[in-house]
């Protein structure tokens, strides 16, 4: 193929890709029968290469035998000059052999002498992705992902926002579904009006995203605050005053070395900080990192990428948990760390809450469980009665394969389930309560213990005790740190421990930092176990083994 023709094939391919909206693109040089196909099609269908000779024949092998004749007739008609268009529905097999339905549309482009030049078109899987939201007419989350992954993203976009609505189901319940749709339509128009020259997307649920190209963080905050006030005070549908509660987060796009996944995780993190911690106040991810420069986007990017590299750099430390009366070791809690030459040891408060929003997190969650159980087996060899506690994140639990993964790890490591305690953190409480009840009920039947971590700091703490049976309640360190000086702390600890006991749960008190706190807590009733720097800081598995020997020999 001539160089000129080759570059025309590529530029035609690039042009078509702009409009593809998630469909696979192909362009075929009809002189040479060389084609270029979308890279994602090559990966998804297991095709030999982006550039293929006689791609039509290669593709025929992927088409369901019952649909192949219709496909071949249409292609032959195009290449013999009997037809200008190709428009066929068929089933085609992906690389894993699974079939789905596709529509393939193509057209012949002719040279000035009317000879056929190129045959180009798109293949679309309708059932898989909906690129346009029917209600608002906006591009959906798939369009957002296409754009954020696109090569021009970091050059054209300087800020991404996520704006969403809280408790929208109330609007549907009170006014009906049709009315709710109209609210979302008007809401989206207002966002477009306030962010002109930006791309606006309808994300999942009632969230919207904005990709802006020349909006500063200060302007974004001003615009968001305007929207916040407008939808609270001045928003009417017909004559009905509708009050909407907004949440909003943003991230500045000023680094070219960060993957789109990291931007997206940081954006979601900022959004959920707004929703859960700031009652809808605007959160800019960059402000969070100013307060704590270790948590900058680049560092998150490096830590995130190391999950994809087999969890390189991560390691577990363990902290002792002791029996309140005897002060013998009851168990240990696994606590994640990440380490590199450049950054040294990074503790989880710098990355865990951002990574929890990341699609890679379940991978890390599995690694943590496996590592904790492998180390745990060595601990049990020294002290068979102790428990190994592992913190779970809500994204991990929500994964459909979580239960299978957990039991696969238990089986392959040979760790006894009755020695495992799963700690659910504050963020897990946002999950569907029914799902948690079923899942944790099943775990308890298998002998696994369930602990509620950081009890008292989350708004659903008491609700969770009423809804799911738990074995241990861990009182957060906030409640004990001034127990020797503040009588309110003493009453809080008493209140929580009485409450937990009435739900038949054991109480573990965190944050036993010094001898004074230890003395006070040991005098409280109903506290079964204690954990804190006084007994041990989080230390490596080898150091734990030494400690266990020390305690055993006492
Ligand atoms: P957490 O589960 O409540 O863990 C206890 C935290 O309190 C640990 O911080 C521990 O080092 C710290 N701590 C323990 N005793 C004392 C004390 O006496 N004084 C003080 N000042 N601090 C004490 P760390 O290791 O930084 O972990 C922070 C949080 O990160 C954990 O809180 C947990 O929510 C989360 N996390 C840690 N490891 C994992 C993990 O493997 N998976 C998940 N999903 N979350 C984890
Ligand atoms: Mg914990
Ligand atoms: Mg805790």
Coordinates of C-alpha atoms and ligand atoms in Angstrom, one line a residue:
X1 CA 0.0 0.0 0.0
X2 CA 1.4 3.4 -0.9
X3 CA 2.4 5.7 2.0
X4 CA -0.2 8.2 1.0
X5 CA -2.9 5.6 1.0
X6 CA -1.7 4.2 4.3
X7 CA -2.0 7.6 5.9
X8 CA -5.5 8.2 4.4
X9 CA -6.6 4.8 5.9
X10 CA -5.4 6.0 9.3
X11 CA -6.9 9.5 9.1
X12 CA -10.2 8.0 7.9
X13 CA -10.0 5.6 10.8
X14 CA -9.3 8.4 13.3
X15 CA -12.2 10.5 12.0
X16 CA -14.6 7.7 12.3
X17 CA -13.4 6.9 15.8
X18 CA -14.4 10.4 17.0
X19 CA -18.0 9.6 16.3
X20 CA -18.0 5.9 17.3
X21 CA -19.5 6.4 20.8
X22 CA -18.3 3.1 22.0
X23 CA -18.8 1.1 18.8
X24 CA -16.0 -0.7 17.1
X25 CA -14.6 1.0 14.0
X26 CA -13.2 -0.6 10.8
X27 CA -11.7 0.9 7.6
X28 CA -10.7 -1.3 4.7
X29 CA -8.6 -0.2 1.7
X30 CA -10.5 -1.9 -1.2
X31 CA -7.4 -1.9 -3.5
X32 CA -5.2 -4.0 -1.2
X33 CA -7.8 -5.5 1.2
X34 CA -5.8 -4.2 4.2
X35 CA -8.0 -3.1 7.1
X36 CA -7.6 -1.2 10.3
X37 CA -9.8 -2.2 13.2
X38 CA -10.3 -0.7 16.7
X39 CA -7.8 -1.8 19.2
X40 CA -10.6 -2.6 21.7
X41 CA -12.2 -4.9 19.0
X42 CA -8.9 -6.6 18.5
X43 CA -8.6 -7.3 22.3
X44 CA -12.3 -8.1 22.8
X45 CA -12.7 -10.5 19.9
X46 CA -9.1 -11.9 20.0
X47 CA -8.4 -10.7 16.4
X48 CA -4.8 -11.1 15.1
X49 CA -3.9 -7.3 14.8
X50 CA -5.2 -3.8 14.4
X51 CA -4.0 -4.0 10.8
X52 CA -5.3 -7.2 9.0
X53 CA -5.3 -8.5 5.4
X54 CA -8.6 -10.0 4.4
X55 CA -10.2 -8.9 7.7
X56 CA -13.7 -9.8 6.3
X57 CA -12.7 -13.5 6.1
X58 CA -11.1 -13.4 9.6
X59 CA -14.2 -11.8 11.0
X60 CA -16.5 -14.3 9.3
X61 CA -15.1 -17.0 11.6
X62 CA -16.3 -15.0 14.7
X63 CA -19.9 -14.8 13.4
X64 CA -22.4 -17.4 14.6
X65 CA -22.7 -20.2 11.9
X66 CA -26.4 -19.5 11.6
X67 CA -25.8 -15.8 10.7
X68 CA -22.7 -16.2 8.6
X69 CA -24.4 -16.7 5.2
X70 CA -26.3 -13.3 5.5
X71 CA -23.0 -11.6 6.5
X72 CA -21.0 -13.1 3.6
X73 CA -23.7 -12.3 1.0
X74 CA -23.7 -8.6 2.1
X75 CA -19.9 -8.3 2.1
X76 CA -19.6 -10.0 -1.3
X77 CA -22.2 -7.6 -2.7
X78 CA -20.2 -4.7 -1.4
X79 CA -16.9 -5.9 -2.8
X80 CA -18.3 -7.0 -6.2
X81 CA -19.9 -3.6 -6.6
X82 CA -23.5 -4.8 -6.3
X83 CA -24.2 -2.8 -3.1
X84 CA -22.9 0.4 -1.6
X85 CA -24.0 -0.3 1.9
X86 CA -23.6 -3.0 4.5
X87 CA -26.2 -3.2 7.2
X88 CA -26.4 -6.6 8.9
X89 CA -27.4 -7.9 12.4
X90 CA -25.6 -11.0 13.6
X91 CA -24.2 -12.7 16.6
X92 CA -20.4 -12.7 17.0
X93 CA -18.1 -14.5 19.5
X94 CA -15.8 -12.7 21.8
X95 CA -12.3 -14.0 22.6
X96 CA -13.8 -16.0 25.5
X97 CA -16.2 -17.7 23.1
X98 CA -19.4 -15.9 24.4
X99 CA -21.8 -14.7 21.8
X100 CA -23.6 -11.3 21.7
X101 CA -25.7 -9.5 19.1
X102 CA -24.3 -6.8 16.9
X103 CA -25.3 -4.4 14.2
X104 CA -22.7 -3.8 11.6
X105 CA -23.1 -0.8 9.3
X106 CA -20.6 0.1 6.5
X107 CA -20.4 2.2 3.4
X108 CA -18.2 2.3 0.3
X109 CA -16.2 5.5 -0.4
X110 CA -15.3 6.0 -4.1
X111 CA -12.4 7.7 -5.8
X112 CA -12.9 10.6 -8.3
X113 CA -13.0 8.0 -11.2
X114 CA -15.8 6.2 -9.3
X115 CA -13.6 3.2 -8.5
X116 CA -14.1 1.8 -4.9
X117 CA -11.6 3.3 -2.5
X118 CA -12.4 2.5 1.1
X119 CA -15.0 0.4 2.8
X120 CA -15.6 1.8 6.4
X121 CA -18.1 1.3 9.1
X122 CA -18.9 0.5 12.7
X123 CA -20.0 -2.6 14.7
X124 CA -22.2 -1.8 17.7
X125 CA -23.3 -4.0 20.5
X126 CA -26.7 -2.5 21.4
X127 CA -27.4 -4.5 24.5
X128 CA -24.1 -3.7 26.2
X129 CA -23.8 0.1 26.5
X130 CA -26.2 2.9 26.3
X131 CA -24.3 6.0 25.3
X132 CA -27.1 8.5 25.4
X133 CA -29.4 9.0 28.4
X134 CA -32.9 8.9 27.1
X135 CA -34.3 11.2 29.7
X136 CA -31.8 14.1 29.6
X137 CA -30.3 13.5 26.2
X138 CA -26.8 13.7 27.7
X139 CA -24.0 11.4 27.0
X140 CA -23.7 8.7 29.7
X141 CA -21.0 7.4 31.9
X142 CA -19.7 5.4 28.8
X143 CA -19.2 8.6 26.9
X144 CA -17.5 10.0 30.0
X145 CA -15.1 7.1 30.1
X146 CA -14.3 7.3 26.4
X147 CA -13.5 11.0 26.8
X148 CA -11.4 10.7 29.9
X149 CA -9.5 7.8 28.3
X150 CA -9.0 9.8 25.1
X151 CA -5.6 11.1 24.2
X152 CA -6.8 14.7 24.0
X153 CA -8.2 14.6 27.6
X154 CA -5.3 16.1 29.5
X155 CA -4.7 18.7 26.8
X156 CA -8.3 20.0 26.6
X157 CA -9.7 19.5 30.1
X158 CA -8.5 21.4 33.2
X159 CA -11.1 20.5 35.7
X160 CA -13.7 17.7 36.2
X161 CA -16.6 18.0 38.5
X162 CA -19.1 15.5 39.8
X163 CA -22.5 17.0 40.9
X164 CA -25.2 14.8 42.3
X165 CA -28.5 14.8 44.2
X166 CA -29.1 13.3 47.6
X167 CA -32.3 11.5 48.5
X168 CA -33.8 11.8 45.0
X169 CA -36.0 8.8 45.6
X170 CA -38.1 11.1 47.9
X171 CA -38.9 13.2 44.8
X172 CA -40.0 10.1 42.9
X173 CA -42.0 8.9 45.9
X174 CA -43.8 12.2 46.6
X175 CA -44.4 13.5 43.0
X176 CA -44.1 10.4 40.9
X177 CA -41.6 9.1 38.4
X178 CA -42.6 11.3 35.5
X179 CA -42.1 14.4 37.6
X180 CA -38.7 13.1 38.8
X181 CA -37.7 12.7 35.1
X182 CA -38.6 16.3 34.5
X183 CA -36.6 17.4 37.5
X184 CA -33.5 15.7 36.2
X185 CA -34.1 17.2 32.7
X186 CA -34.3 20.7 34.1
X187 CA -31.4 20.0 36.5
X188 CA -29.2 19.0 33.6
X189 CA -30.1 22.1 31.5
X190 CA -29.2 24.3 34.4
X191 CA -25.8 22.6 34.7
X192 CA -25.2 23.2 31.0
X193 CA -26.2 26.8 31.4
X194 CA -23.8 27.4 34.3
X195 CA -21.0 25.5 32.7
X196 CA -21.1 26.6 29.0
X197 CA -18.3 25.3 26.7
X198 CA -18.0 22.2 28.9
X199 CA -19.0 18.6 28.3
X200 CA -21.8 17.5 30.7
X201 CA -22.5 13.8 31.2
X202 CA -25.3 11.9 33.0
X203 CA -23.5 9.4 35.2
X204 CA -25.1 6.5 37.1
X205 CA -27.8 7.2 39.5
X206 CA -28.5 10.9 40.0
X207 CA -24.9 12.1 39.4
X208 CA -23.7 14.3 36.6
X209 CA -20.1 15.0 35.5
X210 CA -18.7 18.2 33.9
X211 CA -15.4 18.3 31.9
X212 CA -14.4 21.9 31.8
X213 CA -11.6 23.4 29.8
X214 CA -11.1 26.9 31.2
X215 CA -12.7 27.0 34.6
X216 CA -10.5 27.6 37.7
X217 CA -11.1 25.9 41.0
X218 CA -12.4 29.1 42.5
X219 CA -14.9 29.7 39.6
X220 CA -16.1 26.1 39.8
X221 CA -16.7 26.5 43.5
X222 CA -18.6 29.8 42.9
X223 CA -20.7 28.2 40.2
X224 CA -21.4 25.1 42.4
X225 CA -22.5 27.4 45.3
X226 CA -24.8 29.2 43.0
X227 CA -26.4 25.9 41.9
X228 CA -26.6 24.8 45.5
X229 CA -28.5 27.9 46.5
X230 CA -30.6 27.9 43.3
X231 CA -31.9 24.3 43.7
X232 CA -32.6 24.9 47.4
X233 CA -34.5 28.2 47.1
X234 CA -35.5 29.0 43.5
X235 CA -36.3 25.8 41.6
X236 CA -39.8 25.4 40.4
X237 CA -41.5 22.8 38.1
X238 CA -44.8 24.3 37.0
X239 CA -45.9 25.9 40.3
X240 CA -44.3 23.4 42.6
X241 CA -41.3 24.5 44.6
X242 CA -38.9 21.6 44.5
X243 CA -36.0 21.5 47.0
X244 CA -33.0 19.6 45.9
X245 CA -29.9 18.8 48.0
X246 CA -26.7 18.8 46.0
X247 CA -23.3 17.3 46.6
X248 CA -20.3 18.3 44.6
X249 CA -16.6 17.4 44.2
X250 CA -13.9 18.3 41.7
X251 CA -10.4 17.6 40.7
X252 CA -8.0 19.8 38.7
X253 CA -6.4 18.1 35.8
X254 CA -2.9 19.4 35.8
X255 CA -0.7 16.4 35.7
X256 CA 0.0 14.5 32.6
X257 CA 1.6 11.5 34.3
X258 CA -1.5 10.3 36.1
X259 CA -3.8 7.6 34.6
X260 CA -7.5 8.3 34.0
X261 CA -8.4 5.7 36.7
X262 CA -6.6 7.7 39.3
X263 CA -8.4 11.0 38.3
X264 CA -11.7 9.2 38.4
X265 CA -11.0 7.7 41.9
X266 CA -9.9 11.0 43.2
X267 CA -13.0 12.7 41.7
X268 CA -15.3 10.1 43.3
X269 CA -13.5 10.5 46.6
X270 CA -14.0 14.3 46.5
X271 CA -17.7 13.8 45.7
X272 CA -18.3 11.4 48.5
X273 CA -16.4 13.6 50.9
X274 CA -18.9 16.3 50.0
X275 CA -21.8 13.9 50.5
X276 CA -20.8 12.2 53.6
X277 CA -18.6 14.7 55.5
X278 CA -19.5 18.2 54.2
X279 CA -23.3 18.0 54.0
X280 CA -23.1 18.9 50.3
X281 CA -20.3 21.6 50.6
X282 CA -18.0 21.7 47.6
X283 CA -14.9 19.6 47.9
X284 CA -11.9 20.1 45.6
X285 CA -9.6 17.1 45.8
X286 CA -6.5 19.4 45.4
X287 CA -7.5 21.1 48.7
X288 CA -7.5 17.9 50.5
X289 CA -3.9 17.3 49.4
X290 CA -2.8 20.8 50.2
X291 CA -3.5 19.9 53.8
X292 CA -1.6 16.7 53.4
X293 CA 0.9 16.7 50.6
X294 CA 1.6 12.9 50.9
X295 CA -1.9 12.3 49.5
X296 CA -1.2 14.1 46.2
X297 CA -2.7 12.7 43.0
X298 CA 0.7 11.5 41.7
X299 CA 1.4 9.5 44.9
X300 CA -2.1 8.0 44.7
X301 CA -1.4 7.1 41.1
X302 CA 1.8 5.3 42.0
X303 CA 0.2 3.4 44.9
X304 CA -2.8 2.5 42.7
X305 CA -0.6 1.2 39.9
X306 CA 1.3 -1.0 42.3
X307 CA -2.0 -2.9 43.0
X308 CA -2.0 -3.8 39.3
X309 CA 1.6 -5.0 39.7
X310 CA 0.7 -7.8 42.0
X311 CA 0.3 -5.4 45.1
X312 CA 4.0 -4.6 45.0
X313 CA 5.1 -2.4 47.9
X314 CA 2.2 -3.3 50.1
X315 CA 2.8 -5.1 53.4
X316 CA 0.8 -5.9 56.5
X317 CA 1.6 -4.8 60.1
X318 CA -0.2 -6.3 63.0
X319 CA -1.3 -4.9 66.4
X320 CA -1.9 -7.0 69.4
X321 CA -5.3 -7.2 71.1
X322 CA -5.2 -8.3 74.7
X323 CA -7.7 -9.7 77.2
X324 CA -8.7 -7.0 79.6
X325 CA -8.5 -9.1 82.7
X326 CA -5.5 -11.3 82.1
X327 CA -3.7 -9.0 79.6
X328 CA -2.8 -12.1 77.6
X329 CA -3.0 -11.9 73.8
X330 CA -6.4 -12.5 72.4
X331 CA -5.6 -11.7 68.8
X332 CA -4.1 -9.3 66.3
X333 CA -5.5 -6.8 63.8
X334 CA -3.9 -6.6 60.3
X335 CA -3.2 -3.1 59.2
X336 CA -2.1 -2.3 55.7
X337 CA 1.0 -0.2 54.8
X338 CA 2.7 0.8 51.5
X339 CA 6.4 1.4 51.1
X340 CA 8.7 2.7 48.4
X341 CA 12.3 4.1 48.3
X342 CA 11.0 7.5 47.4
X343 CA 8.1 7.9 49.8
X344 CA 9.1 5.6 52.7
X345 CA 6.3 3.9 54.6
X346 CA 2.9 5.3 53.9
X347 CA 0.1 4.6 56.4
X348 CA -3.5 3.8 55.2
X349 CA -5.0 7.1 56.2
X350 CA -3.1 8.6 53.2
X351 CA -4.5 6.3 50.6
X352 CA -7.2 3.8 51.7
X353 CA -10.2 6.0 51.5
X354 CA -9.3 7.2 48.0
X355 CA -8.5 3.7 46.8
X356 CA -11.7 2.4 48.2
X357 CA -13.4 4.3 45.3
X358 CA -11.2 2.5 42.8
X359 CA -12.1 -0.5 40.7
X360 CA -8.8 -2.1 41.6
X361 CA -9.5 -2.1 45.3
X362 CA -11.0 -5.6 45.4
X363 CA -7.7 -6.9 44.1
X364 CA -5.9 -5.3 47.1
X365 CA -8.7 -6.5 49.4
X366 CA -8.0 -10.1 48.3
X367 CA -4.3 -9.7 48.7
X368 CA -4.8 -8.4 52.3
X369 CA -7.1 -11.4 53.2
X370 CA -4.6 -13.9 51.8
X371 CA -1.6 -12.3 53.4
X372 CA -3.3 -12.0 56.8
X373 CA -4.4 -15.7 56.7
X374 CA -0.9 -16.9 55.6
X375 CA 0.7 -14.9 58.4
X376 CA -2.1 -15.8 60.7
X377 CA -1.4 -19.5 60.4
X378 CA 2.1 -18.9 61.8
X379 CA 0.6 -16.9 64.7
X380 CA -1.8 -19.7 65.4
X381 CA 1.1 -22.2 65.6
X382 CA 2.2 -20.2 68.7
X383 CA -1.2 -19.4 70.1
X384 CA -4.0 -21.5 68.6
X385 CA -6.8 -19.6 70.5
X386 CA -6.1 -16.2 69.1
X387 CA -8.0 -14.4 66.4
X388 CA -6.8 -12.5 63.3
X389 CA -8.8 -9.5 62.5
X390 CA -9.0 -8.0 59.0
X391 CA -10.5 -4.7 58.0
X392 CA -12.9 -4.8 55.1
X393 CA -13.9 -2.0 52.8
X394 CA -17.4 -1.6 51.5
X395 CA -16.3 -1.7 47.8
X396 CA -14.8 -5.0 48.5
X397 CA -17.9 -6.5 50.1
X398 CA -20.1 -5.2 47.3
X399 CA -18.2 -7.2 44.7
X400 CA -20.4 -10.1 43.5
X401 CA -17.5 -12.5 43.8
X402 CA -16.5 -11.5 47.3
X403 CA -18.0 -14.4 49.2
X404 CA -16.4 -16.9 46.8
X405 CA -13.1 -15.2 46.9
X406 CA -13.1 -15.2 50.7
X407 CA -13.9 -18.9 51.0
X408 CA -11.3 -19.7 48.3
X409 CA -8.7 -17.9 50.3
X410 CA -9.8 -19.7 53.5
X411 CA -9.6 -23.0 51.8
X412 CA -6.3 -22.5 49.9
X413 CA -4.5 -21.1 53.0
X414 CA -6.1 -23.7 55.3
X415 CA -6.8 -20.9 57.9
X416 CA -9.6 -21.9 60.4
X417 CA -12.6 -19.7 59.8
X418 CA -13.4 -19.7 63.6
X419 CA -10.1 -17.8 64.1
X420 CA -11.0 -15.1 61.6
X421 CA -12.7 -11.8 62.5
X422 CA -13.8 -9.4 59.8
X423 CA -14.0 -5.8 60.8
X424 CA -16.5 -3.6 59.0
X425 CA -15.5 0.0 59.0
X426 CA -17.7 3.0 59.2
X427 CA -18.1 3.2 55.4
X428 CA -19.6 -0.3 55.1
X429 CA -22.6 1.0 57.0
X430 CA -23.7 2.8 53.9
X431 CA -24.4 -0.6 52.2
X432 CA -27.7 -2.3 51.8
X433 CA -28.6 -3.6 55.2
X434 CA -30.4 -6.6 53.8
X435 CA -27.3 -7.7 51.9
X436 CA -25.2 -7.2 55.0
X437 CA -27.6 -9.2 57.1
X438 CA -27.6 -12.2 54.7
X439 CA -23.9 -12.1 54.1
X440 CA -22.7 -11.7 57.6
X441 CA -25.3 -14.2 58.9
X442 CA -23.8 -16.7 56.5
X443 CA -20.2 -15.9 57.6
X444 CA -21.2 -16.4 61.3
X445 CA -22.7 -19.7 60.5
X446 CA -19.3 -20.7 59.2
X447 CA -17.8 -19.6 62.5
X448 CA -16.3 -16.3 61.2
X449 CA -16.6 -13.4 63.7
X450 CA -17.9 -10.0 62.7
X451 CA -16.7 -6.8 64.4
X452 CA -18.0 -3.3 64.0
X453 CA -15.0 -1.0 63.9
X454 CA -14.8 2.6 65.1
X455 CA -18.1 2.3 66.9
X456 CA -19.7 5.6 67.8
X457 CA -18.2 7.6 65.0
X458 CA -20.7 6.8 62.3
X459 CA -24.3 7.9 62.2
X460 CA -25.7 4.4 61.7
X461 CA -23.8 2.7 64.6
X462 CA -26.8 1.8 66.7
X463 CA -28.9 0.9 63.6
X464 CA -26.3 -1.6 62.5
X465 CA -26.4 -3.4 65.9
X466 CA -30.1 -3.8 65.7
X467 CA -29.9 -5.0 62.1
X468 CA -27.1 -7.5 62.0
X469 CA -25.8 -9.8 64.6
X470 CA -22.2 -8.9 65.5
X471 CA -19.6 -10.6 67.8
X472 CA -17.5 -7.6 68.7
X473 CA -17.9 -3.9 69.0
X474 CA -14.7 -1.8 68.8
X475 CA -14.9 1.5 70.7
X476 CA -13.1 4.2 68.8
X477 CA -10.0 5.7 70.2
X478 CA -11.7 9.2 70.2
X479 CA -13.8 8.1 73.2
X480 CA -11.0 7.0 75.4
X481 CA -8.2 9.4 74.6
X482 CA -9.2 11.8 77.4
X483 CA -10.9 9.3 79.6
X484 CA -8.6 10.1 82.6
X485 CA -9.6 13.8 82.5
X486 CA -13.0 14.1 80.8
X487 CA -16.0 12.5 82.7
X488 CA -18.0 12.6 79.5
X489 CA -15.6 10.1 77.8
X490 CA -16.1 7.8 80.8
X491 CA -19.9 7.9 80.4
X492 CA -19.6 7.4 76.6
X493 CA -17.5 4.3 77.1
X494 CA -19.9 3.0 79.7
X495 CA -22.9 3.7 77.5
X496 CA -21.4 2.0 74.4
X497 CA -20.2 -1.0 76.3
X498 CA -23.6 -1.5 78.0
X499 CA -25.3 -1.1 74.7
X500 CA -23.0 -3.6 73.0
X501 CA -23.5 -6.1 75.9
X502 CA -27.3 -5.8 75.6
X503 CA -26.8 -7.0 71.9
X504 CA -24.6 -9.9 73.2
X505 CA -21.5 -8.4 71.6
X506 CA -18.1 -8.4 73.2
X507 CA -16.4 -5.0 73.5
X508 CA -12.9 -4.1 72.5
X509 CA -11.5 -0.7 73.5
X510 CA -9.1 0.9 71.0
X511 CA -6.5 3.5 71.7
X512 CA -5.0 2.2 75.0
X513 CA -2.0 4.6 74.5
X514 CA -0.6 4.8 78.0
X515 CA -0.8 3.3 81.5
X516 CA -3.3 5.9 82.7
X517 CA -5.9 5.1 80.0
X518 CA -5.2 1.4 80.6
X519 CA -6.0 1.8 84.3
X520 CA -9.2 3.6 83.7
X521 CA -10.4 1.2 81.0
X522 CA -9.6 -1.9 83.0
X523 CA -11.9 -0.6 85.8
X524 CA -14.8 -0.2 83.4
X525 CA -17.3 -3.2 83.3
X526 CA -18.0 -5.2 80.2
X527 CA -14.8 -4.5 78.3
X528 CA -13.5 -7.8 77.1
X529 CA -10.4 -6.7 75.2
X530 CA -8.1 -3.8 74.6
X531 CA -5.8 -2.6 71.8
X532 CA -3.3 0.3 71.7
X533 CA 0.2 1.6 71.6
X534 CA 0.6 0.7 75.3
X535 CA 0.6 -3.0 74.4
X536 CA 2.1 -2.7 70.9
X537 CA 2.3 -0.4 67.9
X538 CA 1.5 -2.0 64.6
X539 CA 4.6 -4.2 63.9
X540 CA 5.6 -6.7 61.3
X541 CA 4.6 -10.4 61.3
X542 CA 8.1 -11.5 62.5
X543 CA 8.0 -9.0 65.3
X544 CA 4.5 -10.4 66.3
X545 CA 5.9 -13.9 66.4
X546 CA 8.6 -12.7 68.9
X547 CA 5.9 -10.9 71.0
X548 CA 3.8 -14.0 71.1
X549 CA 6.7 -16.0 72.4
X550 CA 7.3 -13.3 75.1
X551 CA 3.6 -13.3 76.1
X552 CA 3.5 -17.1 76.1
X553 CA 6.5 -17.3 78.4
X554 CA 5.2 -14.8 80.9
Ligands
LIG1 P1 -8.7 0.9 62.4 O1 -9.1 -0.3 61.8 O2 -9.6 1.5 63.5 O3 -7.3 0.6 63.0 C1 -6.8 1.2 64.2 C2 -5.9 2.4 63.8 O4 -5.6 3.0 65.1 C3 -4.6 2.0 63.2 O5 -4.1 3.0 62.4 C4 -3.7 1.9 64.4 O6 -2.3 2.1 64.1 C5 -4.2 3.1 65.2 N1 -3.9 2.9 66.7 C6 -4.0 1.8 67.4 N2 -3.7 2.0 68.7 C7 -3.5 3.3 68.8 C8 -3.1 4.2 69.9 O7 -3.0 3.7 71.0 N3 -3.0 5.5 69.7 C9 -3.1 6.0 68.4 N4 -3.0 7.3 68.3 N5 -3.5 5.2 67.4 C10 -3.6 3.9 67.6 P2 -3.7 2.8 60.9 O8 -2.9 1.5 60.8 O9 -3.1 4.0 60.4 O10 -5.1 2.5 60.1 C11 -6.0 3.5 60.0 C12 -7.3 2.9 59.4 O11 -7.1 2.5 58.1 C13 -7.8 1.7 60.1 O12 -8.5 2.1 61.3 C14 -8.7 1.1 59.1 O13 -10.0 1.8 59.1 C15 -8.0 1.4 57.8 N6 -7.3 0.2 57.4 C16 -6.1 -0.2 57.9 N7 -5.7 -1.4 57.3 C17 -6.7 -1.7 56.4 C18 -7.0 -2.8 55.6 O14 -6.2 -3.7 55.4 N8 -8.2 -2.7 54.9 C19 -9.0 -1.7 55.0 N9 -10.2 -1.7 54.2 N10 -8.8 -0.7 55.8 C20 -7.7 -0.7 56.5
LIG2 MG1 -10.0 -1.9 62.4
LIG3 MG1 -10.9 1.2 64.7

